[in-house]
């Protein structure tokens, strides 16, 4: 396996990378490997958010405005006694 050294990396980028790695439960080094692998292969690995996936699939169809029904008072809880 090859090694790479990245010099002059901004502190902000390093901090954001550390946070991103923690969110994915990976080391910073593994996170960089995943980012580079995805960048050069053009694919995305890892779990995808279902809402994001659905939005991407249907974005070309446009949005939908739903009319919300009016809210009424809450019902009383059932009496189980």
Coordinates of C-alpha atoms in Angstrom, one line a residue:
X1 CA 0.0 0.0 0.0
X2 CA 1.2 3.5 -0.8
X3 CA 1.4 6.4 1.7
X4 CA 0.7 10.1 1.2
X5 CA 1.5 13.2 3.2
X6 CA -0.7 16.3 3.0
X7 CA 1.1 19.5 3.9
X8 CA -0.4 22.9 4.6
X9 CA -3.9 21.6 5.5
X10 CA -6.0 24.4 7.0
X11 CA -6.9 23.9 10.6
X12 CA -10.6 24.3 9.8
X13 CA -10.4 21.5 7.2
X14 CA -8.7 19.2 9.7
X15 CA -11.3 20.0 12.3
X16 CA -14.2 19.3 9.9
X17 CA -12.5 16.1 8.8
X18 CA -12.2 15.0 12.4
X19 CA -15.9 15.7 13.0
X20 CA -16.9 13.9 9.8
X21 CA -14.8 10.9 10.7
X22 CA -16.3 10.8 14.2
X23 CA -19.8 10.9 12.7
X24 CA -19.0 7.9 10.6
X25 CA -17.3 6.1 13.5
X26 CA -14.0 6.0 11.6
X27 CA -10.5 7.3 12.2
X28 CA -9.4 10.5 10.3
X29 CA -7.1 8.4 8.2
X30 CA -9.9 5.9 7.2
X31 CA -12.2 8.8 6.5
X32 CA -9.7 10.3 4.1
X33 CA -9.3 6.9 2.4
X34 CA -13.0 6.7 1.9
X35 CA -13.3 10.3 0.6
X36 CA -10.4 9.7 -1.9
X37 CA -11.8 6.3 -3.0
X38 CA -15.2 7.8 -3.7
X39 CA -13.7 10.8 -5.5
X40 CA -11.7 8.8 -8.0
X41 CA -14.2 6.1 -8.6
X42 CA -17.2 8.4 -8.8
X43 CA -19.2 6.4 -6.4
X44 CA -20.5 6.9 -2.9
X45 CA -20.0 4.3 -0.2
X46 CA -21.6 4.0 3.1
X47 CA -25.2 4.3 4.3
X48 CA -27.4 6.8 2.5
X49 CA -30.2 8.8 4.2
X50 CA -33.6 7.6 2.9
X51 CA -35.0 11.1 2.8
X52 CA -32.0 12.3 0.7
X53 CA -32.3 9.3 -1.6
X54 CA -36.0 9.8 -2.1
X55 CA -35.5 13.6 -2.8
X56 CA -32.8 12.8 -5.4
X57 CA -35.0 10.3 -7.1
X58 CA -38.1 12.5 -7.4
X59 CA -36.4 16.0 -7.7
X60 CA -37.0 16.1 -11.5
X61 CA -40.7 15.8 -10.9
X62 CA -40.9 19.0 -8.8
X63 CA -42.2 19.6 -5.4
X64 CA -45.6 19.0 -3.9
X65 CA -47.4 21.4 -1.6
X66 CA -49.7 19.5 0.8
X67 CA -52.5 21.2 2.6
X68 CA -52.5 20.4 6.2
X69 CA -55.9 19.8 7.9
X70 CA -56.9 22.2 10.6
X71 CA -55.9 21.1 14.1
X72 CA -58.5 20.5 16.7
X73 CA -58.3 19.9 20.5
X74 CA -56.7 16.8 21.7
X75 CA -58.9 13.8 22.5
X76 CA -59.1 12.6 26.1
X77 CA -57.0 9.5 26.7
X78 CA -59.0 6.2 27.0
X79 CA -60.2 5.2 30.5
X80 CA -58.9 1.6 31.1
X81 CA -60.2 1.3 34.6

